[in-house]
């Protein structure tokens, strides 16, 4: 007898985030736009499943955020994306995106970790908010979905930036640095760790492989035990 596998529904924000966002942000209208996007482009939106769009917020409640890692938008292959920045729901190196491979290379140098799984959900469960600035990507579109998500993303980042607890911001590339600047993330309560984007081979900022941020972020947070970066 076959057993039906229940797929978690992350198509809406959990209350822990929705209730904290400003009321001027019309979430119902945003949901309607996303629903229409998936209806109009079946199979041509990343992540592939509408129910994955807000996964990051379900796995990492606002009160639990200890680290922020910012991406730009979901992987262009819908099957590679599942609602967490840089994460991929699979095991092994076959098909692993270059950026994720570079992140894992940095982990090896920093902590001697060699992850097999490409799924970063364990990080999210431990308080690492894996946030893309745009939560959707239209396959073949001439323009990214960033503008559609701009107000939402800013409101989310402002909430995190206002937290009184320590938060480590791992900012990879100019896009992530500019986003953090836009909500005035400082090194007063929080700490910024800036690197080049994982895909970069040369940049004005230290490459992930040259200056890994994982141990430094854990030391800043000062938790005992230190944040577990395995997955």
PDB file of C-alpha atoms in Angstrom:
ATOM      1  CA  UNK A   1       0.000   0.000   0.000  1.00  0.00           C
ATOM      2  CA  UNK A   2       1.464   3.355  -1.023  1.00  0.00           C
ATOM      3  CA  UNK A   3       1.645   6.178   1.481  1.00  0.00           C
ATOM      4  CA  UNK A   4       1.027   9.715   0.284  1.00  0.00           C
ATOM      5  CA  UNK A   5       3.866  12.111   1.029  1.00  0.00           C
ATOM      6  CA  UNK A   6       2.589  15.374   2.427  1.00  0.00           C
ATOM      7  CA  UNK A   7       4.390  18.413   1.002  1.00  0.00           C
ATOM      8  CA  UNK A   8       4.791  21.330   3.394  1.00  0.00           C
ATOM      9  CA  UNK A   9       2.998  24.470   2.261  1.00  0.00           C
ATOM     10  CA  UNK A  10       5.211  27.549   2.454  1.00  0.00           C
ATOM     11  CA  UNK A  11       3.096  29.620   0.070  1.00  0.00           C
ATOM     12  CA  UNK A  12       2.330  32.233   2.740  1.00  0.00           C
ATOM     13  CA  UNK A  13       4.379  33.855   5.485  1.00  0.00           C
ATOM     14  CA  UNK A  14       4.150  32.384   8.987  1.00  0.00           C
ATOM     15  CA  UNK A  15       2.568  34.601  11.633  1.00  0.00           C
ATOM     16  CA  UNK A  16       5.920  35.251  13.348  1.00  0.00           C
ATOM     17  CA  UNK A  17       6.986  37.291  10.328  1.00  0.00           C
ATOM     18  CA  UNK A  18       3.655  38.491   8.924  1.00  0.00           C
ATOM     19  CA  UNK A  19       2.552  40.043  12.221  1.00  0.00           C
ATOM     20  CA  UNK A  20       5.860  41.896  12.619  1.00  0.00           C
ATOM     21  CA  UNK A  21       5.905  43.482   9.168  1.00  0.00           C
ATOM     22  CA  UNK A  22       4.469  47.003   8.767  1.00  0.00           C
ATOM     23  CA  UNK A  23       0.765  47.126   7.967  1.00  0.00           C
ATOM     24  CA  UNK A  24       1.523  49.375   5.004  1.00  0.00           C
ATOM     25  CA  UNK A  25       2.945  46.277   3.301  1.00  0.00           C
ATOM     26  CA  UNK A  26      -0.010  44.653   1.545  1.00  0.00           C
ATOM     27  CA  UNK A  27       0.782  40.954   1.868  1.00  0.00           C
ATOM     28  CA  UNK A  28      -2.528  39.817   0.386  1.00  0.00           C
ATOM     29  CA  UNK A  29      -1.794  41.731  -2.808  1.00  0.00           C
ATOM     30  CA  UNK A  30       1.718  40.276  -2.927  1.00  0.00           C
ATOM     31  CA  UNK A  31       0.343  36.752  -2.508  1.00  0.00           C
ATOM     32  CA  UNK A  32      -2.152  37.386  -5.316  1.00  0.00           C
ATOM     33  CA  UNK A  33       0.610  38.567  -7.654  1.00  0.00           C
ATOM     34  CA  UNK A  34       2.713  35.484  -6.898  1.00  0.00           C
ATOM     35  CA  UNK A  35      -0.295  33.187  -7.356  1.00  0.00           C
ATOM     36  CA  UNK A  36      -1.031  34.799 -10.725  1.00  0.00           C
ATOM     37  CA  UNK A  37       2.610  34.459 -11.754  1.00  0.00           C
ATOM     38  CA  UNK A  38       2.579  30.715 -11.149  1.00  0.00           C
ATOM     39  CA  UNK A  39      -0.801  30.296 -12.839  1.00  0.00           C
ATOM     40  CA  UNK A  40       0.341  32.163 -15.948  1.00  0.00           C
ATOM     41  CA  UNK A  41       3.716  30.413 -16.256  1.00  0.00           C
ATOM     42  CA  UNK A  42       3.316  26.773 -15.154  1.00  0.00           C
ATOM     43  CA  UNK A  43       6.717  25.116 -14.891  1.00  0.00           C
ATOM     44  CA  UNK A  44       8.513  28.332 -15.861  1.00  0.00           C
ATOM     45  CA  UNK A  45       8.973  29.958 -12.457  1.00  0.00           C
ATOM     46  CA  UNK A  46      11.738  29.235  -9.970  1.00  0.00           C
ATOM     47  CA  UNK A  47      11.313  27.719  -7.432  1.00  0.00           C
ATOM     48  CA  UNK A  48       9.244  25.124  -9.262  1.00  0.00           C
ATOM     49  CA  UNK A  49       6.662  24.756  -6.495  1.00  0.00           C
ATOM     50  CA  UNK A  50       4.594  27.734  -5.387  1.00  0.00           C
ATOM     51  CA  UNK A  51       4.553  26.142  -1.933  1.00  0.00           C
ATOM     52  CA  UNK A  52       8.324  26.734  -1.566  1.00  0.00           C
ATOM     53  CA  UNK A  53       8.382  30.503  -2.048  1.00  0.00           C
ATOM     54  CA  UNK A  54       8.377  31.503   1.642  1.00  0.00           C
ATOM     55  CA  UNK A  55      10.242  28.450   2.975  1.00  0.00           C
ATOM     56  CA  UNK A  56      13.067  30.533   4.503  1.00  0.00           C
ATOM     57  CA  UNK A  57      10.659  32.304   6.845  1.00  0.00           C
ATOM     58  CA  UNK A  58       9.071  29.095   8.102  1.00  0.00           C
ATOM     59  CA  UNK A  59      12.406  27.471   8.898  1.00  0.00           C
ATOM     60  CA  UNK A  60      13.858  30.624  10.487  1.00  0.00           C
ATOM     61  CA  UNK A  61      11.395  32.625  12.617  1.00  0.00           C
ATOM     62  CA  UNK A  62      12.269  36.281  13.227  1.00  0.00           C
ATOM     63  CA  UNK A  63      13.122  35.667  16.888  1.00  0.00           C
ATOM     64  CA  UNK A  64      15.567  32.923  15.873  1.00  0.00           C
ATOM     65  CA  UNK A  65      17.590  34.873  13.287  1.00  0.00           C
ATOM     66  CA  UNK A  66      21.294  34.831  14.193  1.00  0.00           C
ATOM     67  CA  UNK A  67      22.870  35.011  10.743  1.00  0.00           C
ATOM     68  CA  UNK A  68      21.721  36.556   7.455  1.00  0.00           C
ATOM     69  CA  UNK A  69      23.034  35.312   4.108  1.00  0.00           C
ATOM     70  CA  UNK A  70      21.709  37.318   1.169  1.00  0.00           C
ATOM     71  CA  UNK A  71      21.295  36.038  -2.366  1.00  0.00           C
ATOM     72  CA  UNK A  72      19.891  37.820  -5.392  1.00  0.00           C
ATOM     73  CA  UNK A  73      17.244  35.466  -6.791  1.00  0.00           C
ATOM     74  CA  UNK A  74      16.485  31.729  -7.032  1.00  0.00           C
ATOM     75  CA  UNK A  75      18.548  29.450  -9.250  1.00  0.00           C
ATOM     76  CA  UNK A  76      17.434  29.726 -12.906  1.00  0.00           C
ATOM     77  CA  UNK A  77      16.751  25.986 -13.027  1.00  0.00           C
ATOM     78  CA  UNK A  78      13.431  25.629 -11.149  1.00  0.00           C
ATOM     79  CA  UNK A  79      14.346  22.131  -9.967  1.00  0.00           C
ATOM     80  CA  UNK A  80      17.419  23.521  -8.194  1.00  0.00           C
ATOM     81  CA  UNK A  81      15.531  26.078  -6.086  1.00  0.00           C
ATOM     82  CA  UNK A  82      13.429  25.435  -3.004  1.00  0.00           C
ATOM     83  CA  UNK A  83      13.051  28.766  -1.248  1.00  0.00           C
ATOM     84  CA  UNK A  84      16.451  29.068   0.469  1.00  0.00           C
ATOM     85  CA  UNK A  85      19.237  31.235  -0.946  1.00  0.00           C
ATOM     86  CA  UNK A  86      22.142  29.195  -2.365  1.00  0.00           C
ATOM     87  CA  UNK A  87      20.512  25.916  -1.252  1.00  0.00           C
ATOM     88  CA  UNK A  88      19.507  23.019  -3.494  1.00  0.00           C
ATOM     89  CA  UNK A  89      17.317  20.007  -2.587  1.00  0.00           C
ATOM     90  CA  UNK A  90      19.698  17.248  -3.616  1.00  0.00           C
ATOM     91  CA  UNK A  91      22.747  15.218  -2.630  1.00  0.00           C
ATOM     92  CA  UNK A  92      26.126  15.011  -4.366  1.00  0.00           C
ATOM     93  CA  UNK A  93      28.227  17.128  -6.689  1.00  0.00           C
ATOM     94  CA  UNK A  94      26.356  16.316  -9.897  1.00  0.00           C
ATOM     95  CA  UNK A  95      24.405  19.411 -10.891  1.00  0.00           C
ATOM     96  CA  UNK A  96      25.659  21.413  -7.897  1.00  0.00           C
ATOM     97  CA  UNK A  97      25.667  25.139  -8.798  1.00  0.00           C
ATOM     98  CA  UNK A  98      29.072  26.798  -8.919  1.00  0.00           C
ATOM     99  CA  UNK A  99      28.235  29.267  -6.162  1.00  0.00           C
ATOM    100  CA  UNK A 100      27.261  26.492  -3.744  1.00  0.00           C
ATOM    101  CA  UNK A 101      30.422  24.574  -4.615  1.00  0.00           C
ATOM    102  CA  UNK A 102      32.500  27.644  -3.745  1.00  0.00           C
ATOM    103  CA  UNK A 103      30.656  28.013  -0.435  1.00  0.00           C
ATOM    104  CA  UNK A 104      31.427  24.400   0.423  1.00  0.00           C
ATOM    105  CA  UNK A 105      35.063  24.934  -0.574  1.00  0.00           C
ATOM    106  CA  UNK A 106      35.233  27.805   1.901  1.00  0.00           C
ATOM    107  CA  UNK A 107      33.713  25.570   4.584  1.00  0.00           C
ATOM    108  CA  UNK A 108      36.435  22.988   3.982  1.00  0.00           C
ATOM    109  CA  UNK A 109      39.180  25.567   4.403  1.00  0.00           C
ATOM    110  CA  UNK A 110      37.584  27.146   7.449  1.00  0.00           C
ATOM    111  CA  UNK A 111      36.103  24.221   9.378  1.00  0.00           C
ATOM    112  CA  UNK A 112      37.249  21.086   7.550  1.00  0.00           C
ATOM    113  CA  UNK A 113      33.637  20.327   6.613  1.00  0.00           C
ATOM    114  CA  UNK A 114      32.830  18.580   3.333  1.00  0.00           C
ATOM    115  CA  UNK A 115      29.040  18.546   2.977  1.00  0.00           C
ATOM    116  CA  UNK A 116      27.489  15.888   0.784  1.00  0.00           C
ATOM    117  CA  UNK A 117      23.966  17.276   0.885  1.00  0.00           C
ATOM    118  CA  UNK A 118      23.290  20.466  -1.056  1.00  0.00           C
ATOM    119  CA  UNK A 119      20.294  21.230   1.169  1.00  0.00           C
ATOM    120  CA  UNK A 120      21.054  24.037   3.631  1.00  0.00           C
ATOM    121  CA  UNK A 121      17.825  23.558   5.597  1.00  0.00           C
ATOM    122  CA  UNK A 122      19.814  22.555   8.731  1.00  0.00           C
ATOM    123  CA  UNK A 123      21.441  25.994   8.655  1.00  0.00           C
ATOM    124  CA  UNK A 124      18.017  27.626   8.433  1.00  0.00           C
ATOM    125  CA  UNK A 125      16.779  25.533  11.356  1.00  0.00           C
ATOM    126  CA  UNK A 126      19.692  26.885  13.438  1.00  0.00           C
ATOM    127  CA  UNK A 127      18.910  30.537  12.759  1.00  0.00           C
ATOM    128  CA  UNK A 128      20.597  31.264   9.415  1.00  0.00           C
ATOM    129  CA  UNK A 129      18.166  33.294   7.298  1.00  0.00           C
ATOM    130  CA  UNK A 130      18.931  32.266   3.707  1.00  0.00           C
ATOM    131  CA  UNK A 131      17.182  35.113   1.930  1.00  0.00           C
ATOM    132  CA  UNK A 132      17.037  35.955  -1.750  1.00  0.00           C
ATOM    133  CA  UNK A 133      16.198  39.571  -2.550  1.00  0.00           C
ATOM    134  CA  UNK A 134      13.665  38.253  -5.067  1.00  0.00           C
ATOM    135  CA  UNK A 135      11.810  35.123  -4.025  1.00  0.00           C
ATOM    136  CA  UNK A 136      10.861  34.200  -7.595  1.00  0.00           C
ATOM    137  CA  UNK A 137      12.607  34.029 -10.963  1.00  0.00           C
ATOM    138  CA  UNK A 138      10.711  33.902 -14.277  1.00  0.00           C
ATOM    139  CA  UNK A 139      12.498  31.585 -16.662  1.00  0.00           C
ATOM    140  CA  UNK A 140      13.375  33.399 -19.879  1.00  0.00           C
ATOM    141  CA  UNK A 141      12.207  36.818 -18.661  1.00  0.00           C
ATOM    142  CA  UNK A 142      14.223  39.814 -19.860  1.00  0.00           C
ATOM    143  CA  UNK A 143      14.119  41.480 -16.441  1.00  0.00           C
ATOM    144  CA  UNK A 144      14.506  39.952 -12.958  1.00  0.00           C
ATOM    145  CA  UNK A 145      11.700  39.922 -10.399  1.00  0.00           C
ATOM    146  CA  UNK A 146      13.664  42.133  -7.987  1.00  0.00           C
ATOM    147  CA  UNK A 147      11.382  45.172  -8.288  1.00  0.00           C
ATOM    148  CA  UNK A 148       8.322  43.069  -7.486  1.00  0.00           C
ATOM    149  CA  UNK A 149       9.909  42.038  -4.166  1.00  0.00           C
ATOM    150  CA  UNK A 150      11.776  45.250  -3.330  1.00  0.00           C
ATOM    151  CA  UNK A 151       9.394  46.642  -0.684  1.00  0.00           C
ATOM    152  CA  UNK A 152       8.935  43.249   0.939  1.00  0.00           C
ATOM    153  CA  UNK A 153      12.658  42.506   1.112  1.00  0.00           C
ATOM    154  CA  UNK A 154      13.460  45.927   2.528  1.00  0.00           C
ATOM    155  CA  UNK A 155      10.818  45.508   5.244  1.00  0.00           C
ATOM    156  CA  UNK A 156      12.209  42.087   6.181  1.00  0.00           C
ATOM    157  CA  UNK A 157      15.775  43.375   6.384  1.00  0.00           C
ATOM    158  CA  UNK A 158      14.688  46.377   8.440  1.00  0.00           C
ATOM    159  CA  UNK A 159      13.093  44.019  10.969  1.00  0.00           C
ATOM    160  CA  UNK A 160      16.292  42.016  11.282  1.00  0.00           C
ATOM    161  CA  UNK A 161      18.482  45.131  11.403  1.00  0.00           C
ATOM    162  CA  UNK A 162      16.388  46.407  14.334  1.00  0.00           C
ATOM    163  CA  UNK A 163      16.933  43.268  16.414  1.00  0.00           C
ATOM    164  CA  UNK A 164      18.673  43.949  19.727  1.00  0.00           C
ATOM    165  CA  UNK A 165      20.338  40.521  19.692  1.00  0.00           C
ATOM    166  CA  UNK A 166      23.583  40.026  17.813  1.00  0.00           C
ATOM    167  CA  UNK A 167      23.210  39.113  14.154  1.00  0.00           C
ATOM    168  CA  UNK A 168      26.058  38.207  11.798  1.00  0.00           C
ATOM    169  CA  UNK A 169      25.503  39.454   8.246  1.00  0.00           C
ATOM    170  CA  UNK A 170      27.397  37.422   5.643  1.00  0.00           C
ATOM    171  CA  UNK A 171      27.418  39.750   2.643  1.00  0.00           C
ATOM    172  CA  UNK A 172      28.716  38.188  -0.556  1.00  0.00           C
ATOM    173  CA  UNK A 173      29.107  40.563  -3.475  1.00  0.00           C
ATOM    174  CA  UNK A 174      28.204  44.182  -4.134  1.00  0.00           C
ATOM    175  CA  UNK A 175      24.488  43.427  -4.425  1.00  0.00           C
ATOM    176  CA  UNK A 176      24.332  42.032  -0.869  1.00  0.00           C
ATOM    177  CA  UNK A 177      26.510  44.838   0.512  1.00  0.00           C
ATOM    178  CA  UNK A 178      24.269  47.466  -1.084  1.00  0.00           C
ATOM    179  CA  UNK A 179      21.164  45.800   0.361  1.00  0.00           C
ATOM    180  CA  UNK A 180      22.638  45.885   3.859  1.00  0.00           C
ATOM    181  CA  UNK A 181      23.659  49.512   3.358  1.00  0.00           C
ATOM    182  CA  UNK A 182      20.105  50.385   2.311  1.00  0.00           C
ATOM    183  CA  UNK A 183      18.745  49.366   5.728  1.00  0.00           C
ATOM    184  CA  UNK A 184      21.739  50.814   7.601  1.00  0.00           C
ATOM    185  CA  UNK A 185      23.200  47.593   8.976  1.00  0.00           C
ATOM    186  CA  UNK A 186      26.110  48.728  11.134  1.00  0.00           C
ATOM    187  CA  UNK A 187      28.720  47.050  13.299  1.00  0.00           C
ATOM    188  CA  UNK A 188      27.262  48.520  16.480  1.00  0.00           C
ATOM    189  CA  UNK A 189      25.083  45.613  17.627  1.00  0.00           C
ATOM    190  CA  UNK A 190      25.463  43.437  14.568  1.00  0.00           C
ATOM    191  CA  UNK A 191      28.551  42.540  12.538  1.00  0.00           C
ATOM    192  CA  UNK A 192      29.129  42.616   8.786  1.00  0.00           C
ATOM    193  CA  UNK A 193      31.394  40.050   7.140  1.00  0.00           C
ATOM    194  CA  UNK A 194      31.952  41.113   3.533  1.00  0.00           C
ATOM    195  CA  UNK A 195      33.300  38.852   0.802  1.00  0.00           C
ATOM    196  CA  UNK A 196      33.146  38.662  -2.961  1.00  0.00           C
ATOM    197  CA  UNK A 197      30.231  36.713  -4.399  1.00  0.00           C
ATOM    198  CA  UNK A 198      30.951  32.954  -4.396  1.00  0.00           C
ATOM    199  CA  UNK A 199      31.006  32.881  -8.211  1.00  0.00           C
ATOM    200  CA  UNK A 200      33.673  35.598  -8.431  1.00  0.00           C
ATOM    201  CA  UNK A 201      37.225  34.662  -9.389  1.00  0.00           C
ATOM    202  CA  UNK A 202      38.526  38.161  -8.707  1.00  0.00           C
ATOM    203  CA  UNK A 203      36.958  41.107  -6.903  1.00  0.00           C
ATOM    204  CA  UNK A 204      37.583  44.142  -4.721  1.00  0.00           C
ATOM    205  CA  UNK A 205      36.524  42.157  -1.655  1.00  0.00           C
ATOM    206  CA  UNK A 206      38.222  39.039  -0.241  1.00  0.00           C
ATOM    207  CA  UNK A 207      37.203  35.821  -1.951  1.00  0.00           C
ATOM    208  CA  UNK A 208      35.348  33.302   0.203  1.00  0.00           C
ATOM    209  CA  UNK A 209      38.240  30.882  -0.128  1.00  0.00           C
ATOM    210  CA  UNK A 210      40.785  33.484   0.973  1.00  0.00           C
ATOM    211  CA  UNK A 211      38.909  34.827   3.978  1.00  0.00           C
ATOM    212  CA  UNK A 212      36.201  32.372   5.115  1.00  0.00           C
ATOM    213  CA  UNK A 213      33.587  34.020   7.366  1.00  0.00           C
ATOM    214  CA  UNK A 214      32.053  31.031   9.135  1.00  0.00           C
ATOM    215  CA  UNK A 215      34.279  30.719  12.212  1.00  0.00           C
ATOM    216  CA  UNK A 216      34.465  34.499  12.573  1.00  0.00           C
ATOM    217  CA  UNK A 217      30.675  34.770  12.506  1.00  0.00           C
ATOM    218  CA  UNK A 218      30.350  32.040  15.133  1.00  0.00           C
ATOM    219  CA  UNK A 219      32.905  33.729  17.383  1.00  0.00           C
ATOM    220  CA  UNK A 220      31.081  37.049  17.081  1.00  0.00           C
ATOM    221  CA  UNK A 221      27.782  35.465  18.080  1.00  0.00           C
ATOM    222  CA  UNK A 222      29.524  34.096  21.156  1.00  0.00           C
ATOM    223  CA  UNK A 223      27.228  31.128  21.636  1.00  0.00           C
ATOM    224  CA  UNK A 224      28.303  28.002  23.471  1.00  0.00           C
ATOM    225  CA  UNK A 225      28.505  25.698  21.629  1.00  0.00           C
ATOM    226  CA  UNK A 226      29.457  27.637  18.516  1.00  0.00           C
ATOM    227  CA  UNK A 227      27.031  27.715  15.602  1.00  0.00           C
ATOM    228  CA  UNK A 228      27.038  24.379  13.792  1.00  0.00           C
ATOM    229  CA  UNK A 229      27.741  24.881  10.068  1.00  0.00           C
ATOM    230  CA  UNK A 230      27.361  21.226   9.117  1.00  0.00           C
ATOM    231  CA  UNK A 231      24.353  20.102   7.111  1.00  0.00           C
TER     232      UNK A 231
END
